[in-house]
mmCIF file with all atom_site columns, C-alpha atoms in Angstrom:
data_model
loop_
_atom_site.group_PDB
_atom_site.id
_atom_site.type_symbol
_atom_site.label_atom_id
_atom_site.label_alt_id
_atom_site.label_comp_id
_atom_site.label_asym_id
_atom_site.label_entity_id
_atom_site.label_seq_id
_atom_site.pdbx_PDB_ins_code
_atom_site.Cartn_x
_atom_site.Cartn_y
_atom_site.Cartn_z
_atom_site.occupancy
_atom_site.B_iso_or_equiv
_atom_site.pdbx_formal_charge
_atom_site.auth_seq_id
_atom_site.auth_comp_id
_atom_site.auth_asym_id
_atom_site.auth_atom_id
_atom_site.pdbx_PDB_model_num
ATOM 1   C CA . MET W 1 1   ? 31.527 -34.782 -56.346 1.00 53.00 ? 125 MET W CA 1
ATOM 2   C CA . THR W 1 2   ? 34.079 -32.326 -55.091 1.00 55.00 ? 126 THR W CA 1
ATOM 3   C CA . GLU W 1 3   ? 33.280 -28.844 -53.887 1.00 63.00 ? 127 GLU W CA 1
ATOM 4   C CA . ASP W 1 4   ? 34.016 -27.351 -57.292 1.00 65.00 ? 128 ASP W CA 1
ATOM 5   C CA . GLY W 1 5   ? 31.519 -29.711 -58.995 1.00 65.00 ? 129 GLY W CA 1
ATOM 6   C CA . ARG W 1 6   ? 33.994 -32.227 -60.442 1.00 67.00 ? 130 ARG W CA 1
ATOM 7   C CA . ARG W 1 7   ? 33.510 -35.969 -59.913 1.00 69.00 ? 131 ARG W CA 1
ATOM 8   C CA . PHE W 1 8   ? 35.996 -37.734 -57.710 1.00 67.00 ? 132 PHE W CA 1
ATOM 9   C CA . GLU W 1 9   ? 37.632 -40.617 -59.551 1.00 74.00 ? 133 GLU W CA 1
ATOM 10  C CA . ILE W 1 10  ? 40.174 -43.129 -58.351 1.00 73.00 ? 134 ILE W CA 1
ATOM 11  C CA . PRO W 1 11  ? 43.350 -42.968 -60.505 1.00 76.00 ? 135 PRO W CA 1
ATOM 12  C CA . LYS W 1 12  ? 44.065 -45.993 -62.723 1.00 81.00 ? 136 LYS W CA 1
ATOM 13  C CA . ASP W 1 13  ? 47.476 -46.588 -61.106 1.00 79.00 ? 137 ASP W CA 1
ATOM 14  C CA . MET W 1 14  ? 45.850 -46.699 -57.695 1.00 74.00 ? 138 MET W CA 1
ATOM 15  C CA . ARG W 1 15  ? 43.232 -49.167 -58.932 1.00 75.00 ? 139 ARG W CA 1
ATOM 16  C CA . ALA W 1 16  ? 45.936 -51.390 -60.444 1.00 78.00 ? 140 ALA W CA 1
ATOM 17  C CA . MET W 1 17  ? 47.918 -51.335 -57.219 1.00 78.00 ? 141 MET W CA 1
ATOM 18  C CA . ALA W 1 18  ? 44.811 -52.209 -55.205 1.00 75.00 ? 142 ALA W CA 1
ATOM 19  C CA . GLU W 1 19  ? 43.953 -55.059 -57.604 1.00 79.00 ? 143 GLU W CA 1
ATOM 20  C CA . ALA W 1 20  ? 47.460 -56.494 -57.175 1.00 79.00 ? 144 ALA W CA 1
ATOM 21  C CA . GLY W 1 21  ? 47.098 -56.224 -53.409 1.00 78.00 ? 145 GLY W CA 1
ATOM 22  C CA . PHE W 1 22  ? 43.754 -58.054 -53.489 1.00 75.00 ? 146 PHE W CA 1
ATOM 23  C CA . ASP W 1 23  ? 45.213 -60.815 -55.657 1.00 79.00 ? 147 ASP W CA 1
ATOM 24  C CA . GLN W 1 24  ? 48.037 -61.262 -53.170 1.00 81.00 ? 148 GLN W CA 1
ATOM 25  C CA . ALA W 1 25  ? 45.569 -61.257 -50.260 1.00 79.00 ? 149 ALA W CA 1
ATOM 26  C CA . ARG W 1 26  ? 43.489 -63.949 -51.964 1.00 80.00 ? 150 ARG W CA 1
ATOM 27  C CA . GLN W 1 27  ? 46.570 -66.128 -52.528 1.00 82.00 ? 151 GLN W CA 1
ATOM 28  C CA . THR W 1 28  ? 47.641 -65.693 -48.909 1.00 81.00 ? 152 THR W CA 1
ATOM 29  C CA . PHE W 1 29  ? 44.160 -66.589 -47.714 1.00 77.00 ? 153 PHE W CA 1
ATOM 30  C CA . GLU W 1 30  ? 44.122 -69.738 -49.847 1.00 78.00 ? 154 GLU W CA 1
ATOM 31  C CA . LYS W 1 31  ? 47.430 -70.827 -48.271 1.00 79.00 ? 155 LYS W CA 1
ATOM 32  C CA . PHE W 1 32  ? 46.020 -70.088 -44.788 1.00 76.00 ? 156 PHE W CA 1
ATOM 33  C CA . LEU W 1 33  ? 42.900 -72.098 -45.585 1.00 75.00 ? 157 LEU W CA 1
ATOM 34  C CA . ALA W 1 34  ? 44.968 -75.085 -46.739 1.00 78.00 ? 158 ALA W CA 1
ATOM 35  C CA . GLY W 1 35  ? 46.951 -74.967 -43.481 1.00 75.00 ? 159 GLY W CA 1
ATOM 36  C CA . ALA W 1 36  ? 43.782 -74.660 -41.418 1.00 71.00 ? 160 ALA W CA 1
ATOM 37  C CA . GLU W 1 37  ? 42.265 -77.645 -43.193 1.00 73.00 ? 161 GLU W CA 1
ATOM 38  C CA . ALA W 1 38  ? 45.400 -79.664 -42.486 1.00 71.00 ? 162 ALA W CA 1
ATOM 39  C CA . THR W 1 39  ? 45.189 -78.691 -38.803 1.00 64.00 ? 163 THR W CA 1
ATOM 40  C CA . ALA W 1 40  ? 41.512 -79.611 -38.661 1.00 64.00 ? 164 ALA W CA 1
ATOM 41  C CA . GLY W 1 41  ? 42.442 -82.947 -40.209 1.00 61.00 ? 165 GLY W CA 1
ATOM 42  C CA . SER W 1 42  ? 44.860 -83.628 -37.353 1.00 53.00 ? 166 SER W CA 1
ATOM 43  C CA . LEU W 1 43  ? 41.943 -83.377 -34.916 1.00 49.00 ? 167 LEU W CA 1
ATOM 44  C CA . GLU W 1 44  ? 40.637 -86.582 -36.445 1.00 51.00 ? 168 GLU W CA 1
ATOM 45  C CA . GLU W 1 45  ? 43.225 -88.547 -34.473 1.00 48.00 ? 169 GLU W CA 1
ATOM 46  C CA . ARG W 1 46  ? 41.126 -88.200 -31.269 1.00 49.00 ? 170 ARG W CA 1
ATOM 47  C CA . GLY W 1 47  ? 38.237 -90.328 -30.017 1.00 59.00 ? 171 GLY W CA 1
ATOM 48  C CA . ALA W 1 48  ? 35.334 -91.140 -32.318 1.00 64.00 ? 172 ALA W CA 1
ATOM 49  C CA . THR W 1 49  ? 32.678 -88.999 -30.626 1.00 66.00 ? 173 THR W CA 1
ATOM 50  C CA . VAL W 1 50  ? 34.958 -86.073 -29.888 1.00 69.00 ? 174 VAL W CA 1
ATOM 51  C CA . ARG W 1 51  ? 36.415 -86.399 -33.362 1.00 69.00 ? 175 ARG W CA 1
ATOM 52  C CA . ALA W 1 52  ? 33.015 -86.145 -35.004 1.00 74.00 ? 176 ALA W CA 1
ATOM 53  C CA . GLY W 1 53  ? 32.080 -83.080 -32.945 1.00 76.00 ? 177 GLY W CA 1
ATOM 54  C CA . ALA W 1 54  ? 35.442 -81.409 -33.502 1.00 76.00 ? 178 ALA W CA 1
ATOM 55  C CA . LYS W 1 55  ? 35.246 -82.148 -37.202 1.00 80.00 ? 179 LYS W CA 1
ATOM 56  C CA . ASP W 1 56  ? 31.781 -80.559 -37.444 1.00 81.00 ? 180 ASP W CA 1
ATOM 57  C CA . ILE W 1 57  ? 32.901 -77.510 -35.474 1.00 82.00 ? 181 ILE W CA 1
ATOM 58  C CA . GLY W 1 58  ? 36.128 -77.213 -37.464 1.00 84.00 ? 182 GLY W CA 1
ATOM 59  C CA . ALA W 1 59  ? 34.274 -77.505 -40.743 1.00 86.00 ? 183 ALA W CA 1
ATOM 60  C CA . LYS W 1 60  ? 31.831 -74.776 -39.705 1.00 85.00 ? 184 LYS W CA 1
ATOM 61  C CA . VAL W 1 61  ? 34.618 -72.478 -38.528 1.00 86.00 ? 185 VAL W CA 1
ATOM 62  C CA . LEU W 1 62  ? 36.524 -72.942 -41.774 1.00 88.00 ? 186 LEU W CA 1
ATOM 63  C CA . SER W 1 63  ? 33.365 -72.413 -43.782 1.00 88.00 ? 187 SER W CA 1
ATOM 64  C CA . TYR W 1 64  ? 32.581 -69.197 -41.920 1.00 88.00 ? 188 TYR W CA 1
ATOM 65  C CA . ALA W 1 65  ? 36.158 -67.942 -42.158 1.00 88.00 ? 189 ALA W CA 1
ATOM 66  C CA . GLU W 1 66  ? 36.253 -68.587 -45.879 1.00 89.00 ? 190 GLU W CA 1
ATOM 67  C CA . LYS W 1 67  ? 32.864 -66.949 -46.440 1.00 90.00 ? 191 LYS W CA 1
ATOM 68  C CA . ASN W 1 68  ? 33.732 -63.903 -44.306 1.00 89.00 ? 192 ASN W CA 1
ATOM 69  C CA . VAL W 1 69  ? 37.157 -63.328 -45.824 1.00 91.00 ? 193 VAL W CA 1
ATOM 70  C CA . GLN W 1 70  ? 35.816 -63.844 -49.338 1.00 91.00 ? 194 GLN W CA 1
ATOM 71  C CA . SER W 1 71  ? 33.016 -61.373 -48.620 1.00 91.00 ? 195 SER W CA 1
ATOM 72  C CA . SER W 1 72  ? 35.500 -58.817 -47.275 1.00 90.00 ? 196 SER W CA 1
ATOM 73  C CA . LEU W 1 73  ? 37.801 -59.228 -50.252 1.00 92.00 ? 197 LEU W CA 1
ATOM 74  C CA . ASP W 1 74  ? 34.885 -58.888 -52.667 1.00 92.00 ? 198 ASP W CA 1
ATOM 75  C CA . TYR W 1 75  ? 33.741 -55.766 -50.828 1.00 91.00 ? 199 TYR W CA 1
ATOM 76  C CA . ALA W 1 76  ? 37.208 -54.226 -50.909 1.00 90.00 ? 200 ALA W CA 1
ATOM 77  C CA . GLN W 1 77  ? 37.529 -55.011 -54.584 1.00 91.00 ? 201 GLN W CA 1
ATOM 78  C CA . SER W 1 78  ? 34.141 -53.415 -55.284 1.00 91.00 ? 202 SER W CA 1
ATOM 79  C CA . LEU W 1 79  ? 35.359 -50.272 -53.525 1.00 89.00 ? 203 LEU W CA 1
ATOM 80  C CA . VAL W 1 80  ? 38.291 -50.086 -55.935 1.00 89.00 ? 204 VAL W CA 1
ATOM 81  C CA . HIS W 1 81  ? 35.823 -49.966 -58.811 1.00 89.00 ? 205 HIS W CA 1
ATOM 82  C CA . ALA W 1 82  ? 33.522 -47.397 -57.186 1.00 87.00 ? 206 ALA W CA 1
ATOM 83  C CA . LYS W 1 83  ? 33.079 -44.321 -59.327 1.00 89.00 ? 207 LYS W CA 1
ATOM 84  C CA . ASP W 1 84  ? 32.296 -41.795 -56.607 1.00 88.00 ? 208 ASP W CA 1
ATOM 85  C CA . LEU W 1 85  ? 31.584 -41.255 -52.924 1.00 88.00 ? 209 LEU W CA 1
ATOM 86  C CA . PRO W 1 86  ? 27.831 -42.003 -53.083 1.00 89.00 ? 210 PRO W CA 1
ATOM 87  C CA . GLU W 1 87  ? 28.625 -45.373 -54.654 1.00 90.00 ? 211 GLU W CA 1
ATOM 88  C CA . VAL W 1 88  ? 31.213 -46.071 -51.918 1.00 88.00 ? 212 VAL W CA 1
ATOM 89  C CA . LEU W 1 89  ? 28.613 -45.264 -49.256 1.00 90.00 ? 213 LEU W CA 1
ATOM 90  C CA . LYS W 1 90  ? 26.029 -47.492 -50.948 1.00 93.00 ? 214 LYS W CA 1
ATOM 91  C CA . LEU W 1 91  ? 28.536 -50.365 -51.131 1.00 90.00 ? 215 LEU W CA 1
ATOM 92  C CA . GLN W 1 92  ? 29.499 -49.905 -47.496 1.00 90.00 ? 216 GLN W CA 1
ATOM 93  C CA . SER W 1 93  ? 25.898 -49.907 -46.330 1.00 91.00 ? 217 SER W CA 1
ATOM 94  C CA . ALA W 1 94  ? 25.104 -53.078 -48.281 1.00 93.00 ? 218 ALA W CA 1
ATOM 95  C CA . PHE W 1 95  ? 28.276 -54.775 -46.980 1.00 91.00 ? 219 PHE W CA 1
ATOM 96  C CA . ILE W 1 96  ? 27.544 -53.933 -43.342 1.00 91.00 ? 220 ILE W CA 1
ATOM 97  C CA . GLN W 1 97  ? 23.935 -55.117 -43.600 1.00 92.00 ? 221 GLN W CA 1
ATOM 98  C CA . GLY W 1 98  ? 25.061 -58.357 -45.227 1.00 91.00 ? 222 GLY W CA 1
ATOM 99  C CA . GLN W 1 99  ? 27.732 -58.943 -42.592 1.00 90.00 ? 223 GLN W CA 1
ATOM 100 C CA . MET W 1 100 ? 25.250 -58.390 -39.760 1.00 91.00 ? 224 MET W CA 1
ATOM 101 C CA . ARG W 1 101 ? 22.846 -60.935 -41.276 1.00 91.00 ? 225 ARG W CA 1
ATOM 102 C CA . SER W 1 102 ? 25.688 -63.360 -41.845 1.00 89.00 ? 226 SER W CA 1
ATOM 103 C CA . LEU W 1 103 ? 26.986 -62.959 -38.286 1.00 87.00 ? 227 LEU W CA 1
ATOM 104 C CA . ALA W 1 104 ? 23.548 -63.665 -36.822 1.00 90.00 ? 228 ALA W CA 1
ATOM 105 C CA . GLU W 1 105 ? 23.134 -66.781 -38.977 1.00 90.00 ? 229 GLU W CA 1
ATOM 106 C CA . GLN W 1 106 ? 26.631 -68.015 -38.180 1.00 88.00 ? 230 GLN W CA 1
ATOM 107 C CA . ALA W 1 107 ? 26.223 -67.497 -34.427 1.00 87.00 ? 231 ALA W CA 1
ATOM 108 C CA . SER W 1 108 ? 22.948 -69.425 -34.426 1.00 89.00 ? 232 SER W CA 1
ATOM 109 C CA . GLU W 1 109 ? 24.348 -72.288 -36.492 1.00 87.00 ? 233 GLU W CA 1
ATOM 110 C CA . MET W 1 110 ? 27.549 -72.466 -34.431 1.00 84.00 ? 234 MET W CA 1
ATOM 111 C CA . GLY W 1 111 ? 25.537 -72.608 -31.203 1.00 85.00 ? 235 GLY W CA 1
ATOM 112 C CA . GLN W 1 112 ? 23.584 -75.565 -32.579 1.00 87.00 ? 236 GLN W CA 1
ATOM 113 C CA . VAL W 1 113 ? 26.727 -77.383 -33.737 1.00 83.00 ? 237 VAL W CA 1
ATOM 114 C CA . ILE W 1 114 ? 28.518 -76.863 -30.415 1.00 82.00 ? 238 ILE W CA 1
ATOM 115 C CA . SER W 1 115 ? 25.465 -77.927 -28.397 1.00 83.00 ? 239 SER W CA 1
ATOM 116 C CA . ARG W 1 116 ? 25.084 -81.070 -30.490 1.00 82.00 ? 240 ARG W CA 1
ATOM 117 C CA . ALA W 1 117 ? 28.801 -81.890 -30.154 1.00 78.00 ? 241 ALA W CA 1
ATOM 118 C CA . ALA W 1 118 ? 28.725 -81.340 -26.376 1.00 76.00 ? 242 ALA W CA 1
ATOM 119 C CA . PHE W 1 119 ? 25.599 -83.468 -26.006 1.00 78.00 ? 243 PHE W CA 1
ATOM 120 C CA . ASP W 1 120 ? 27.109 -86.277 -28.083 1.00 75.00 ? 244 ASP W CA 1
ATOM 121 C CA . ALA W 1 121 ? 30.415 -86.139 -26.174 1.00 68.00 ? 245 ALA W CA 1
ATOM 122 C CA . THR W 1 122 ? 28.682 -86.437 -22.784 1.00 71.00 ? 246 THR W CA 1
ATOM 123 C CA . LYS W 1 123 ? 26.126 -89.036 -23.822 1.00 68.00 ? 247 LYS W CA 1
ATOM 124 C CA . PRO W 1 124 ? 26.747 -92.297 -21.917 1.00 67.00 ? 248 PRO W CA 1
ATOM 125 C CA . LYS W 1 125 ? 28.000 -95.145 -24.062 1.00 59.00 ? 249 LYS W CA 1
ATOM 126 C CA . VAL W 1 126 ? 25.732 -98.124 -24.260 1.00 56.00 ? 250 VAL W CA 1
#
């Protein structure tokens, strides 16, 4: 609410402009993801062991990037639909908590994937 007791509302034109911006951001991200997948595919031309490790790492990185960008876009879009400042603050708090949990999970998983790939790459061939 504002100081004079009125509710703060986001104008419809501003919401429409933000929606268009989010749609464009999503399309751009999808193009980036396609390019990243093509680049990750080119890593497959290396040795079998290194290729498998690089493929696992690349797949995880792409998965995390997609999840994180999608989460950020969803958050931004939810802000556009927020009715007032308390709702914006509630959305922000939930987003930050979710991102912190996600970051911790991703760091743990990535450490495991990298360790496994390094172990496999240095394992003597029989």
